[in-house]
Amino acid sequence: MTISSSNRPVALVTGARRGIGLAIAEALAAAGYDIALTGTQHDAEAEAAVAKVTALGARALFSAFDLADLPAHAAALDEIERELGPIDLLVNNAGIGAPVRGDLLDLEPQNFDIVIGVNLRGTLFLTQAVTKRMLARQAVLPRAVVTVSSVSAALASPERTDYCISKAGLAMFVQNLALRLAKTDIGVFEVRPGVIRTDMTAGVAGKYDRLIEGGLVPAGRWGEGSDVARAVVALASGAFAFSSGAVIEVDGGLAIPRL
């Protein structure tokens, strides 16, 4: 996709204050997008994220709202469109881990509801709202919805069942959305990161260092936010339009079945 200064597309990246989301926002800014970043709070970290994106030549806006708060979606989208223009690319990156890791038989309903409310329910209905707005106008540039899920959509971890279920649900949502939008110009993709070095994995870094050393990841290293970001930029370009519904593993071979 060739982008000039006069026709920069707009990307909405959820959960972009830090980690994978910020890496995606920076990569898209470098590729020529203006960026709407979201997170639950507009703080110094959010301002720093906006500064990193604008330093790459993009216009940027930080919109603070809770993804689980469905009534907040419309106001956030109105603000983004007012300040940056219509959204051409939605990157569903925001998500939370299991509030408590432990025995599946001790999983608390309230913790399950929190994870589903953000990772699945919030993402689904934000995507619904954005795609309706996309379909209400004529396409000018390539458009796409890229959902960042996890290898946990297919690989079970009984100590965080709530998280795994939320990601498996997202995977099925992506497939249904791809079918619904197949005759439109909107590409729909799922990106499944593996073991990625982020704040979310910092607390278990020692565990994964040992597992990676023991061969868990065939590539022999941690994934980085930039690995995920490069995949998102490629999928957003329009080059894979006929591959709508594709699932891209960004995991160094982790999810490949082995003997």
C-alpha positions as a LaTeX table, in Angstrom:
\begin{tabular}{lrrr}
\hline
Residue & $x$ (\AA) & $y$ (\AA) & $z$ (\AA) \\
\hline
Met1 & 0.00 & 0.00 & 0.00 \\
Thr2 & 1.40 & 3.39 & $-1.00$ \\
Ile3 & 0.45 & 6.17 & 1.39 \\
Ser4 & 0.98 & 9.88 & 0.80 \\
Ser5 & 0.73 & 12.63 & 3.40 \\
Ser6 & $-2.67$ & 13.61 & 2.03 \\
Asn7 & $-4.35$ & 10.23 & 2.30 \\
Arg8 & $-3.08$ & 8.69 & 5.52 \\
Pro9 & $-5.42$ & 5.97 & 6.78 \\
Val10 & $-6.52$ & 5.86 & 10.40 \\
Ala11 & $-5.83$ & 2.89 & 12.65 \\
Leu12 & $-7.47$ & 2.23 & 16.00 \\
Val13 & $-5.25$ & 0.10 & 18.23 \\
Thr14 & $-6.79$ & $-0.99$ & 21.51 \\
Gly15 & $-4.63$ & $-1.53$ & 24.57 \\
Ala16 & $-1.80$ & 0.57 & 23.12 \\
Arg17 & $-0.32$ & 2.31 & 26.17 \\
Arg18 & 2.53 & $-0.22$ & 26.24 \\
Gly19 & 3.64 & $-3.70$ & 25.20 \\
Ile20 & 2.38 & $-5.33$ & 22.04 \\
Gly21 & $-0.22$ & $-2.63$ & 21.42 \\
Leu22 & 2.33 & 0.18 & 21.51 \\
Ala23 & 4.69 & $-1.79$ & 19.25 \\
Ile24 & 1.84 & $-2.20$ & 16.75 \\
Ala25 & 0.94 & 1.49 & 16.96 \\
Glu26 & 4.55 & 2.52 & 16.32 \\
Ala27 & 4.92 & 0.13 & 13.37 \\
Leu28 & 1.68 & 1.36 & 11.80 \\
Ala29 & 2.73 & 4.99 & 12.31 \\
Ala30 & 6.01 & 4.25 & 10.55 \\
Ala31 & 4.00 & 2.62 & 7.74 \\
Gly32 & 1.97 & 5.79 & 7.21 \\
Tyr33 & $-1.07$ & 5.51 & 9.47 \\
Asp34 & $-2.51$ & 8.06 & 11.86 \\
Ile35 & $-3.18$ & 6.32 & 15.15 \\
Ala36 & $-5.90$ & 6.24 & 17.77 \\
Leu37 & $-4.55$ & 4.51 & 20.87 \\
Thr38 & $-6.80$ & 3.30 & 23.65 \\
Gly39 & $-6.40$ & 2.23 & 27.23 \\
Thr40 & $-8.28$ & 2.37 & 30.50 \\
Gln41 & $-6.50$ & 5.49 & 31.76 \\
His42 & $-4.99$ & 8.62 & 30.26 \\
Asp43 & $-1.81$ & 8.97 & 32.31 \\
Ala44 & 1.88 & 9.72 & 31.84 \\
Glu45 & 2.38 & 6.34 & 30.19 \\
Ala46 & $-0.37$ & 7.12 & 27.69 \\
Glu47 & 1.19 & 10.50 & 26.93 \\
Ala48 & 4.56 & 8.83 & 26.39 \\
Ala49 & 2.95 & 6.38 & 23.97 \\
Val50 & 1.37 & 9.23 & 22.00 \\
Ala51 & 4.74 & 11.01 & 21.88 \\
Lys52 & 6.43 & 7.90 & 20.46 \\
Val53 & 3.81 & 7.65 & 17.73 \\
Thr54 & 3.85 & 11.34 & 16.79 \\
Ala55 & 7.65 & 11.23 & 16.62 \\
Leu56 & 7.18 & 8.88 & 13.67 \\
Gly57 & 5.20 & 11.51 & 11.75 \\
Ala58 & 1.69 & 10.39 & 12.60 \\
Arg59 & $-1.20$ & 12.28 & 14.06 \\
Ala60 & $-2.19$ & 10.52 & 17.26 \\
Leu61 & $-4.99$ & 10.55 & 19.78 \\
Phe62 & $-5.32$ & 8.68 & 23.05 \\
Ser63 & $-8.88$ & 7.70 & 23.96 \\
Ala64 & $-9.37$ & 6.43 & 27.50 \\
Phe65 & $-12.23$ & 4.00 & 28.10 \\
Asp66 & $-12.88$ & 0.58 & 29.54 \\
Leu67 & $-13.41$ & $-1.93$ & 26.75 \\
Ala68 & $-15.85$ & $-3.82$ & 28.99 \\
Asp69 & $-18.01$ & $-0.68$ & 29.24 \\
Leu70 & $-20.08$ & $-1.11$ & 26.08 \\
Pro71 & $-21.95$ & 2.23 & 26.34 \\
Ala72 & $-18.56$ & 4.02 & 26.26 \\
His73 & $-17.71$ & 2.69 & 22.80 \\
Ala74 & $-19.83$ & 5.09 & 20.75 \\
Ala75 & $-18.45$ & 8.23 & 22.39 \\
Ala76 & $-14.89$ & 7.00 & 21.94 \\
Leu77 & $-15.44$ & 6.24 & 18.26 \\
Asp78 & $-17.11$ & 9.61 & 17.73 \\
Glu79 & $-14.08$ & 11.34 & 19.26 \\
Ile80 & $-11.64$ & 9.38 & 17.11 \\
Glu81 & $-13.53$ & 10.10 & 13.89 \\
Arg82 & $-13.89$ & 13.77 & 14.80 \\
Glu83 & $-10.17$ & 14.21 & 15.51 \\
Leu84 & $-8.55$ & 11.83 & 13.01 \\
Gly85 & $-11.20$ & 10.78 & 10.50 \\
Pro86 & $-12.95$ & 7.50 & 9.66 \\
Ile87 & $-11.28$ & 4.32 & 10.88 \\
Asp88 & $-9.68$ & 2.18 & 8.17 \\
Leu89 & $-8.03$ & $-0.38$ & 10.42 \\
Leu90 & $-9.12$ & $-1.83$ & 13.75 \\
Val91 & $-6.50$ & $-3.73$ & 15.71 \\
Asn92 & $-8.10$ & $-5.58$ & 18.61 \\
Asn93 & $-5.15$ & $-5.91$ & 20.93 \\
Ala94 & $-6.49$ & $-5.02$ & 24.38 \\
Gly95 & $-6.86$ & $-7.86$ & 26.81 \\
Ile96 & $-6.22$ & $-8.94$ & 30.36 \\
Gly97 & $-4.72$ & $-12.07$ & 31.84 \\
Ala98 & $-6.34$ & $-14.35$ & 34.38 \\
Pro99 & $-6.84$ & $-12.36$ & 37.62 \\
Val100 & $-5.86$ & $-15.48$ & 39.55 \\
Arg101 & $-3.87$ & $-18.42$ & 38.24 \\
Gly102 & $-4.73$ & $-21.65$ & 39.97 \\
Asp103 & $-6.76$ & $-24.83$ & 40.02 \\
Leu104 & $-9.57$ & $-24.79$ & 37.46 \\
Leu105 & $-11.87$ & $-26.21$ & 40.14 \\
Asp106 & $-11.30$ & $-23.05$ & 42.19 \\
Leu107 & $-12.08$ & $-20.61$ & 39.35 \\
Glu108 & $-14.33$ & $-17.84$ & 40.70 \\
Pro109 & $-17.31$ & $-16.71$ & 38.60 \\
Gln110 & $-16.48$ & $-13.04$ & 39.10 \\
Asn111 & $-12.95$ & $-13.52$ & 37.75 \\
Phe112 & $-14.30$ & $-15.42$ & 34.77 \\
Asp113 & $-16.76$ & $-12.60$ & 34.06 \\
Ile114 & $-14.03$ & $-9.94$ & 34.25 \\
Val115 & $-11.85$ & $-11.72$ & 31.67 \\
Ile116 & $-14.73$ & $-12.50$ & 29.31 \\
Gly117 & $-16.07$ & $-8.96$ & 29.67 \\
Val118 & $-12.86$ & $-7.42$ & 28.37 \\
Asn119 & $-11.24$ & $-10.01$ & 26.14 \\
Leu120 & $-14.31$ & $-11.37$ & 24.38 \\
Arg121 & $-17.48$ & $-9.38$ & 25.01 \\
Gly122 & $-15.86$ & $-5.95$ & 24.88 \\
Thr123 & $-13.80$ & $-6.78$ & 21.80 \\
Leu124 & $-16.76$ & $-8.31$ & 19.97 \\
Phe125 & $-19.04$ & $-5.34$ & 20.44 \\
Leu126 & $-16.38$ & $-2.72$ & 19.73 \\
Thr127 & $-15.65$ & $-4.55$ & 16.49 \\
Gln128 & $-19.33$ & $-4.65$ & 15.66 \\
Ala129 & $-19.56$ & $-0.88$ & 16.12 \\
Val130 & $-16.46$ & $-0.15$ & 14.06 \\
Thr131 & $-17.39$ & $-2.43$ & 11.18 \\
Lys132 & $-20.85$ & $-0.89$ & 10.95 \\
Arg133 & $-19.20$ & 2.49 & 10.54 \\
Met134 & $-16.83$ & 1.10 & 7.93 \\
Leu135 & $-19.70$ & $-0.34$ & 5.92 \\
Ala136 & $-21.61$ & 2.93 & 6.07 \\
Arg137 & $-19.05$ & 4.68 & 3.86 \\
Gln138 & $-17.33$ & 3.94 & 0.59 \\
Ala139 & $-13.84$ & 2.47 & 0.79 \\
Val140 & $-10.93$ & 4.64 & $-0.32$ \\
Leu141 & $-7.99$ & 2.72 & 1.16 \\
Pro142 & $-7.54$ & $-0.93$ & 2.21 \\
Arg143 & $-9.54$ & $-1.73$ & 5.34 \\
Ala144 & $-9.14$ & $-4.51$ & 7.84 \\
Val145 & $-9.91$ & $-5.86$ & 11.28 \\
Val146 & $-6.94$ & $-7.61$ & 12.87 \\
Thr147 & $-7.56$ & $-9.35$ & 16.19 \\
Val148 & $-4.58$ & $-10.21$ & 18.36 \\
Ser149 & $-5.55$ & $-13.32$ & 20.29 \\
Ser150 & $-3.06$ & $-15.88$ & 21.60 \\
Val151 & $-1.78$ & $-19.41$ & 21.10 \\
Ser152 & $-4.00$ & $-19.99$ & 24.13 \\
Ala153 & $-6.94$ & $-19.99$ & 21.72 \\
Ala154 & $-5.88$ & $-23.56$ & 20.94 \\
Leu155 & $-3.38$ & $-24.56$ & 23.63 \\
Ala156 & $-4.95$ & $-25.36$ & 27.01 \\
Ser157 & $-3.60$ & $-24.05$ & 30.32 \\
Pro158 & $-5.86$ & $-25.30$ & 33.14 \\
Glu159 & $-4.43$ & $-22.79$ & 35.61 \\
Arg160 & $-5.84$ & $-19.92$ & 33.50 \\
Thr161 & $-8.90$ & $-21.46$ & 31.90 \\
Asp162 & $-10.79$ & $-18.15$ & 31.87 \\
Tyr163 & $-8.11$ & $-16.57$ & 29.68 \\
Cys164 & $-7.97$ & $-19.55$ & 27.32 \\
Ile165 & $-11.75$ & $-19.59$ & 26.88 \\
Ser166 & $-11.77$ & $-15.87$ & 26.11 \\
Lys167 & $-9.16$ & $-16.32$ & 23.39 \\
Ala168 & $-10.84$ & $-19.41$ & 21.93 \\
Gly169 & $-14.05$ & $-17.40$ & 21.77 \\
Leu170 & $-12.24$ & $-14.60$ & 19.96 \\
Ala171 & $-10.96$ & $-17.09$ & 17.41 \\
Met172 & $-14.47$ & $-18.24$ & 16.59 \\
Phe173 & $-15.68$ & $-14.64$ & 16.46 \\
Val174 & $-12.99$ & $-13.83$ & 13.89 \\
Gln175 & $-14.08$ & $-16.74$ & 11.71 \\
Asn176 & $-17.72$ & $-15.66$ & 11.82 \\
Leu177 & $-16.79$ & $-12.04$ & 11.13 \\
Ala178 & $-14.67$ & $-13.09$ & 8.15 \\
Leu179 & $-17.66$ & $-14.90$ & 6.68 \\
Arg180 & $-19.99$ & $-11.98$ & 7.34 \\
Leu181 & $-17.63$ & $-9.51$ & 5.64 \\
Ala182 & $-16.34$ & $-11.81$ & 2.90 \\
Lys183 & $-18.10$ & $-9.90$ & 0.12 \\
Thr184 & $-16.98$ & $-6.51$ & 1.40 \\
Asp185 & $-13.59$ & $-4.92$ & 1.05 \\
Ile186 & $-12.76$ & $-5.43$ & 4.74 \\
Gly187 & $-10.13$ & $-8.06$ & 5.48 \\
Val188 & $-10.48$ & $-10.00$ & 8.72 \\
Phe189 & $-7.51$ & $-11.70$ & 10.37 \\
Glu190 & $-6.39$ & $-13.28$ & 13.62 \\
Val191 & $-2.84$ & $-13.04$ & 14.91 \\
Arg192 & $-1.85$ & $-15.53$ & 17.61 \\
Pro193 & 1.25 & $-14.51$ & 19.57 \\
Gly194 & 3.12 & $-17.07$ & 21.60 \\
Val195 & 5.48 & $-16.27$ & 24.45 \\
Ile196 & 6.01 & $-12.52$ & 24.01 \\
Arg197 & 8.15 & $-10.36$ & 26.26 \\
Thr198 & 5.71 & $-7.82$ & 27.78 \\
Asp199 & 4.66 & $-6.45$ & 31.16 \\
Met200 & 2.02 & $-9.19$ & 31.25 \\
Thr201 & 4.65 & $-11.93$ & 31.09 \\
Ala202 & 7.23 & $-10.17$ & 33.30 \\
Gly203 & 5.99 & $-11.93$ & 36.43 \\
Val204 & 6.61 & $-15.37$ & 34.91 \\
Ala205 & 9.74 & $-14.49$ & 32.91 \\
Gly206 & 11.93 & $-16.87$ & 34.90 \\
Lys207 & 9.56 & $-19.76$ & 34.24 \\
Tyr208 & 9.50 & $-19.10$ & 30.51 \\
Asp209 & 13.25 & $-18.54$ & 30.33 \\
Arg210 & 13.68 & $-22.10$ & 31.59 \\
Leu211 & 10.97 & $-23.50$ & 29.29 \\
Ile212 & 12.42 & $-21.80$ & 26.23 \\
Glu213 & 15.87 & $-23.06$ & 27.12 \\
Gly214 & 14.33 & $-26.52$ & 27.39 \\
Gly215 & 12.87 & $-26.35$ & 23.88 \\
Leu216 & 9.34 & $-25.05$ & 24.38 \\
Val217 & 9.80 & $-22.54$ & 21.55 \\
Pro218 & 11.51 & $-24.12$ & 18.52 \\
Ala219 & 12.94 & $-20.73$ & 17.52 \\
Gly220 & 14.79 & $-20.70$ & 20.82 \\
Arg221 & 13.89 & $-17.18$ & 21.94 \\
Trp222 & 11.20 & $-14.97$ & 23.36 \\
Gly223 & 8.92 & $-13.22$ & 20.93 \\
Glu224 & 9.00 & $-9.44$ & 20.90 \\
Gly225 & 6.25 & $-6.90$ & 20.34 \\
Ser226 & 7.92 & $-6.01$ & 17.05 \\
Asp227 & 7.37 & $-9.57$ & 15.79 \\
Val228 & 3.62 & $-9.18$ & 16.25 \\
Ala229 & 3.66 & $-5.64$ & 14.87 \\
Arg230 & 5.26 & $-6.68$ & 11.59 \\
Ala231 & 2.54 & $-9.28$ & 11.03 \\
Val232 & $-0.21$ & $-6.74$ & 11.71 \\
Val233 & 1.27 & $-4.19$ & 9.31 \\
Ala234 & 1.46 & $-6.80$ & 6.56 \\
Leu235 & $-2.12$ & $-7.95$ & 7.06 \\
Ala236 & $-3.38$ & $-4.37$ & 7.12 \\
Ser237 & $-1.76$ & $-3.56$ & 3.77 \\
Gly238 & $-4.46$ & $-5.14$ & 1.61 \\
Ala239 & $-1.98$ & $-7.62$ & 0.13 \\
Phe240 & $-3.79$ & $-10.51$ & 1.80 \\
Ala241 & $-7.36$ & $-9.49$ & 0.99 \\
Phe242 & $-8.23$ & $-12.88$ & $-0.54$ \\
Ser243 & $-6.93$ & $-14.58$ & 2.60 \\
Ser244 & $-9.57$ & $-13.05$ & 4.87 \\
Gly245 & $-10.16$ & $-15.29$ & 7.86 \\
Ala246 & $-6.53$ & $-16.41$ & 8.01 \\
Val247 & $-4.89$ & $-17.17$ & 11.34 \\
Ile248 & $-1.24$ & $-16.13$ & 11.63 \\
Glu249 & 0.84 & $-17.75$ & 14.35 \\
Val250 & 3.56 & $-15.45$ & 15.71 \\
Asp251 & 5.09 & $-17.91$ & 18.14 \\
Gly252 & 8.42 & $-19.21$ & 16.87 \\
Gly253 & 6.86 & $-22.60$ & 16.10 \\
Leu254 & 5.40 & $-23.08$ & 19.59 \\
Ala255 & 1.98 & $-24.24$ & 18.37 \\
Ile256 & 3.25 & $-26.77$ & 15.83 \\
Pro257 & 2.34 & $-30.29$ & 17.06 \\
Arg258 & 5.46 & $-32.32$ & 17.79 \\
Leu259 & 6.41 & $-35.80$ & 18.87 \\
\hline
\end{tabular}
